[in-house]
């Protein structure tokens, strides 16, 4: 019959899961093997275009430090990176399970409508991380920190 000439949907799904796993592992491998070369580049479009670091600034360098075993330095550079990597680890395990079972549950779960409380929590964490970047001297005073800054108005 005609079905023997079409690929089953399960195989296509398995390839998507495998691609996610390979991309994540490949990124970590590059950061592990070339930590000093990575520090020369910025991957942040906001910093590249506008010159202002984003709330997650330092994530790539923190990841590189984590992979080299410098957990304290990586955490001090960008505390949000730890949460990011926990989420990525869950996604990696989820994609491996999807691959093994031939299912596709990760991508639909990411595409679903998120609870506003979860989104608000992530926004608060980003703002706190941006405040952390400011107080450790990563960038100059943005307009919304002027009331907190001792340098403004003197």
PDB file of C-alpha atoms in Angstrom:
ATOM      1  CA  UNK A   1       0.000   0.000   0.000  1.00  0.00           C
ATOM      2  CA  UNK A   2       0.998   3.689  -0.148  1.00  0.00           C
ATOM      3  CA  UNK A   3       1.886   3.789   3.578  1.00  0.00           C
ATOM      4  CA  UNK A   4       5.151   1.944   3.073  1.00  0.00           C
ATOM      5  CA  UNK A   5       6.460   4.933   1.060  1.00  0.00           C
ATOM      6  CA  UNK A   6       5.806   7.561   3.759  1.00  0.00           C
ATOM      7  CA  UNK A   7       7.913   8.078   6.850  1.00  0.00           C
ATOM      8  CA  UNK A   8       6.059   7.582  10.076  1.00  0.00           C
ATOM      9  CA  UNK A   9       5.375  10.712  12.124  1.00  0.00           C
ATOM     10  CA  UNK A  10       7.259   9.166  15.042  1.00  0.00           C
ATOM     11  CA  UNK A  11      10.552   9.288  13.139  1.00  0.00           C
ATOM     12  CA  UNK A  12      10.135  12.995  12.358  1.00  0.00           C
ATOM     13  CA  UNK A  13       9.379  13.661  16.016  1.00  0.00           C
ATOM     14  CA  UNK A  14      12.434  11.709  17.113  1.00  0.00           C
ATOM     15  CA  UNK A  15      14.628  13.794  14.825  1.00  0.00           C
ATOM     16  CA  UNK A  16      13.319  17.018  16.412  1.00  0.00           C
ATOM     17  CA  UNK A  17      14.138  15.726  19.877  1.00  0.00           C
ATOM     18  CA  UNK A  18      17.578  14.579  18.767  1.00  0.00           C
ATOM     19  CA  UNK A  19      18.247  17.980  17.182  1.00  0.00           C
ATOM     20  CA  UNK A  20      17.382  19.771  20.439  1.00  0.00           C
ATOM     21  CA  UNK A  21      19.717  17.471  22.387  1.00  0.00           C
ATOM     22  CA  UNK A  22      22.564  17.925  19.903  1.00  0.00           C
ATOM     23  CA  UNK A  23      22.233  21.724  19.843  1.00  0.00           C
ATOM     24  CA  UNK A  24      22.275  21.960  23.653  1.00  0.00           C
ATOM     25  CA  UNK A  25      25.182  19.562  24.046  1.00  0.00           C
ATOM     26  CA  UNK A  26      27.086  21.215  21.188  1.00  0.00           C
ATOM     27  CA  UNK A  27      26.724  24.630  22.786  1.00  0.00           C
ATOM     28  CA  UNK A  28      27.988  23.353  26.114  1.00  0.00           C
ATOM     29  CA  UNK A  29      30.867  21.556  24.414  1.00  0.00           C
ATOM     30  CA  UNK A  30      31.986  24.744  22.643  1.00  0.00           C
ATOM     31  CA  UNK A  31      31.840  26.706  25.901  1.00  0.00           C
ATOM     32  CA  UNK A  32      33.800  23.967  27.665  1.00  0.00           C
ATOM     33  CA  UNK A  33      36.506  23.560  25.033  1.00  0.00           C
ATOM     34  CA  UNK A  34      37.027  27.222  24.147  1.00  0.00           C
ATOM     35  CA  UNK A  35      36.361  29.294  27.292  1.00  0.00           C
ATOM     36  CA  UNK A  36      38.925  32.028  26.602  1.00  0.00           C
ATOM     37  CA  UNK A  37      37.905  32.527  22.978  1.00  0.00           C
ATOM     38  CA  UNK A  38      34.239  32.865  23.974  1.00  0.00           C
ATOM     39  CA  UNK A  39      35.030  35.818  26.269  1.00  0.00           C
ATOM     40  CA  UNK A  40      36.155  37.891  23.267  1.00  0.00           C
ATOM     41  CA  UNK A  41      32.690  37.881  21.688  1.00  0.00           C
ATOM     42  CA  UNK A  42      29.328  39.211  22.793  1.00  0.00           C
ATOM     43  CA  UNK A  43      26.227  37.265  21.863  1.00  0.00           C
ATOM     44  CA  UNK A  44      23.810  39.837  23.260  1.00  0.00           C
ATOM     45  CA  UNK A  45      21.958  41.678  20.482  1.00  0.00           C
ATOM     46  CA  UNK A  46      20.918  44.462  22.880  1.00  0.00           C
ATOM     47  CA  UNK A  47      24.504  45.126  23.968  1.00  0.00           C
ATOM     48  CA  UNK A  48      25.777  44.881  20.385  1.00  0.00           C
ATOM     49  CA  UNK A  49      23.228  47.331  18.976  1.00  0.00           C
ATOM     50  CA  UNK A  50      22.439  49.726  21.827  1.00  0.00           C
ATOM     51  CA  UNK A  51      25.504  49.275  24.031  1.00  0.00           C
ATOM     52  CA  UNK A  52      23.485  48.536  27.167  1.00  0.00           C
ATOM     53  CA  UNK A  53      23.862  45.112  28.756  1.00  0.00           C
ATOM     54  CA  UNK A  54      20.672  43.090  29.000  1.00  0.00           C
ATOM     55  CA  UNK A  55      19.418  41.698  32.338  1.00  0.00           C
ATOM     56  CA  UNK A  56      21.058  38.367  31.537  1.00  0.00           C
ATOM     57  CA  UNK A  57      24.427  39.927  30.699  1.00  0.00           C
ATOM     58  CA  UNK A  58      27.305  37.656  31.635  1.00  0.00           C
ATOM     59  CA  UNK A  59      25.398  34.404  31.135  1.00  0.00           C
ATOM     60  CA  UNK A  60      27.800  33.067  28.526  1.00  0.00           C
ATOM     61  CA  UNK A  61      30.857  33.837  30.649  1.00  0.00           C
ATOM     62  CA  UNK A  62      29.133  32.435  33.752  1.00  0.00           C
ATOM     63  CA  UNK A  63      28.309  29.251  31.851  1.00  0.00           C
ATOM     64  CA  UNK A  64      31.921  28.950  30.765  1.00  0.00           C
ATOM     65  CA  UNK A  65      33.040  29.404  34.381  1.00  0.00           C
ATOM     66  CA  UNK A  66      30.546  26.759  35.569  1.00  0.00           C
ATOM     67  CA  UNK A  67      31.831  24.296  32.989  1.00  0.00           C
ATOM     68  CA  UNK A  68      35.427  24.936  34.095  1.00  0.00           C
ATOM     69  CA  UNK A  69      34.450  24.198  37.711  1.00  0.00           C
ATOM     70  CA  UNK A  70      34.511  27.833  38.921  1.00  0.00           C
ATOM     71  CA  UNK A  71      31.016  27.775  40.396  1.00  0.00           C
ATOM     72  CA  UNK A  72      31.475  30.662  42.840  1.00  0.00           C
ATOM     73  CA  UNK A  73      32.835  33.025  40.197  1.00  0.00           C
ATOM     74  CA  UNK A  74      30.102  32.042  37.748  1.00  0.00           C
ATOM     75  CA  UNK A  75      27.391  32.564  40.347  1.00  0.00           C
ATOM     76  CA  UNK A  76      28.797  35.967  41.301  1.00  0.00           C
ATOM     77  CA  UNK A  77      29.026  36.993  37.653  1.00  0.00           C
ATOM     78  CA  UNK A  78      25.384  36.159  36.924  1.00  0.00           C
ATOM     79  CA  UNK A  79      23.226  34.392  39.546  1.00  0.00           C
ATOM     80  CA  UNK A  80      20.393  33.918  37.051  1.00  0.00           C
ATOM     81  CA  UNK A  81      22.572  31.544  35.053  1.00  0.00           C
ATOM     82  CA  UNK A  82      22.128  28.802  37.653  1.00  0.00           C
ATOM     83  CA  UNK A  83      18.347  28.843  37.195  1.00  0.00           C
ATOM     84  CA  UNK A  84      18.788  28.992  33.425  1.00  0.00           C
ATOM     85  CA  UNK A  85      20.919  25.870  33.441  1.00  0.00           C
ATOM     86  CA  UNK A  86      18.513  24.002  35.692  1.00  0.00           C
ATOM     87  CA  UNK A  87      15.753  24.768  33.184  1.00  0.00           C
ATOM     88  CA  UNK A  88      18.015  23.717  30.287  1.00  0.00           C
ATOM     89  CA  UNK A  89      18.900  20.485  32.094  1.00  0.00           C
ATOM     90  CA  UNK A  90      15.212  19.680  32.529  1.00  0.00           C
ATOM     91  CA  UNK A  91      14.677  20.450  28.826  1.00  0.00           C
ATOM     92  CA  UNK A  92      17.617  18.258  27.858  1.00  0.00           C
ATOM     93  CA  UNK A  93      16.350  15.298  29.910  1.00  0.00           C
ATOM     94  CA  UNK A  94      12.845  15.884  28.550  1.00  0.00           C
ATOM     95  CA  UNK A  95      14.134  15.884  24.940  1.00  0.00           C
ATOM     96  CA  UNK A  96      16.095  12.661  25.563  1.00  0.00           C
ATOM     97  CA  UNK A  97      12.961  11.016  26.972  1.00  0.00           C
ATOM     98  CA  UNK A  98      10.951  12.261  23.976  1.00  0.00           C
ATOM     99  CA  UNK A  99      13.603  10.812  21.670  1.00  0.00           C
ATOM    100  CA  UNK A 100      13.619   7.451  23.435  1.00  0.00           C
ATOM    101  CA  UNK A 101       9.829   7.183  23.436  1.00  0.00           C
ATOM    102  CA  UNK A 102       9.331   8.661  19.969  1.00  0.00           C
ATOM    103  CA  UNK A 103       7.001  11.310  21.353  1.00  0.00           C
ATOM    104  CA  UNK A 104       6.858  15.072  20.973  1.00  0.00           C
ATOM    105  CA  UNK A 105       5.825  16.643  24.273  1.00  0.00           C
ATOM    106  CA  UNK A 106       8.556  19.254  24.899  1.00  0.00           C
ATOM    107  CA  UNK A 107       7.811  21.684  22.068  1.00  0.00           C
ATOM    108  CA  UNK A 108       4.006  21.695  22.617  1.00  0.00           C
ATOM    109  CA  UNK A 109       4.610  22.288  26.334  1.00  0.00           C
ATOM    110  CA  UNK A 110       6.798  25.297  25.521  1.00  0.00           C
ATOM    111  CA  UNK A 111       4.215  26.687  23.095  1.00  0.00           C
ATOM    112  CA  UNK A 112       1.299  26.539  25.507  1.00  0.00           C
ATOM    113  CA  UNK A 113      -0.050  29.622  27.239  1.00  0.00           C
ATOM    114  CA  UNK A 114       1.988  30.244  30.382  1.00  0.00           C
ATOM    115  CA  UNK A 115       0.540  31.107  33.767  1.00  0.00           C
ATOM    116  CA  UNK A 116       0.855  34.882  34.396  1.00  0.00           C
ATOM    117  CA  UNK A 117       2.321  34.235  37.860  1.00  0.00           C
ATOM    118  CA  UNK A 118       5.161  32.198  36.357  1.00  0.00           C
ATOM    119  CA  UNK A 119       5.834  34.889  33.760  1.00  0.00           C
ATOM    120  CA  UNK A 120       5.742  37.596  36.454  1.00  0.00           C
ATOM    121  CA  UNK A 121       8.228  35.603  38.553  1.00  0.00           C
ATOM    122  CA  UNK A 122      10.627  35.403  35.619  1.00  0.00           C
ATOM    123  CA  UNK A 123      10.262  39.145  35.027  1.00  0.00           C
ATOM    124  CA  UNK A 124      11.038  39.892  38.691  1.00  0.00           C
ATOM    125  CA  UNK A 125      14.118  37.644  38.505  1.00  0.00           C
ATOM    126  CA  UNK A 126      15.316  39.468  35.382  1.00  0.00           C
ATOM    127  CA  UNK A 127      14.874  42.845  37.059  1.00  0.00           C
ATOM    128  CA  UNK A 128      16.714  41.656  40.180  1.00  0.00           C
ATOM    129  CA  UNK A 129      19.530  40.356  38.012  1.00  0.00           C
ATOM    130  CA  UNK A 130      19.719  43.722  36.233  1.00  0.00           C
ATOM    131  CA  UNK A 131      19.958  45.460  39.619  1.00  0.00           C
ATOM    132  CA  UNK A 132      22.725  42.990  40.543  1.00  0.00           C
ATOM    133  CA  UNK A 133      24.581  43.888  37.331  1.00  0.00           C
ATOM    134  CA  UNK A 134      24.263  47.583  38.147  1.00  0.00           C
ATOM    135  CA  UNK A 135      25.483  47.325  41.738  1.00  0.00           C
ATOM    136  CA  UNK A 136      28.478  45.207  40.800  1.00  0.00           C
ATOM    137  CA  UNK A 137      29.470  47.977  38.365  1.00  0.00           C
ATOM    138  CA  UNK A 138      28.759  46.221  35.079  1.00  0.00           C
ATOM    139  CA  UNK A 139      27.102  49.250  33.556  1.00  0.00           C
ATOM    140  CA  UNK A 140      26.248  52.866  34.216  1.00  0.00           C
ATOM    141  CA  UNK A 141      23.098  54.176  35.810  1.00  0.00           C
ATOM    142  CA  UNK A 142      19.968  53.663  33.685  1.00  0.00           C
ATOM    143  CA  UNK A 143      17.220  56.250  33.952  1.00  0.00           C
ATOM    144  CA  UNK A 144      15.007  54.153  36.263  1.00  0.00           C
ATOM    145  CA  UNK A 145      17.795  53.875  38.893  1.00  0.00           C
ATOM    146  CA  UNK A 146      18.442  57.627  39.108  1.00  0.00           C
ATOM    147  CA  UNK A 147      16.575  57.989  42.428  1.00  0.00           C
ATOM    148  CA  UNK A 148      18.791  55.261  43.937  1.00  0.00           C
ATOM    149  CA  UNK A 149      22.074  56.605  42.638  1.00  0.00           C
ATOM    150  CA  UNK A 150      24.199  58.836  44.893  1.00  0.00           C
ATOM    151  CA  UNK A 151      25.958  60.251  41.770  1.00  0.00           C
ATOM    152  CA  UNK A 152      22.868  61.854  40.218  1.00  0.00           C
ATOM    153  CA  UNK A 153      21.857  65.283  41.433  1.00  0.00           C
ATOM    154  CA  UNK A 154      25.109  66.145  43.233  1.00  0.00           C
TER     155      UNK A 154
END
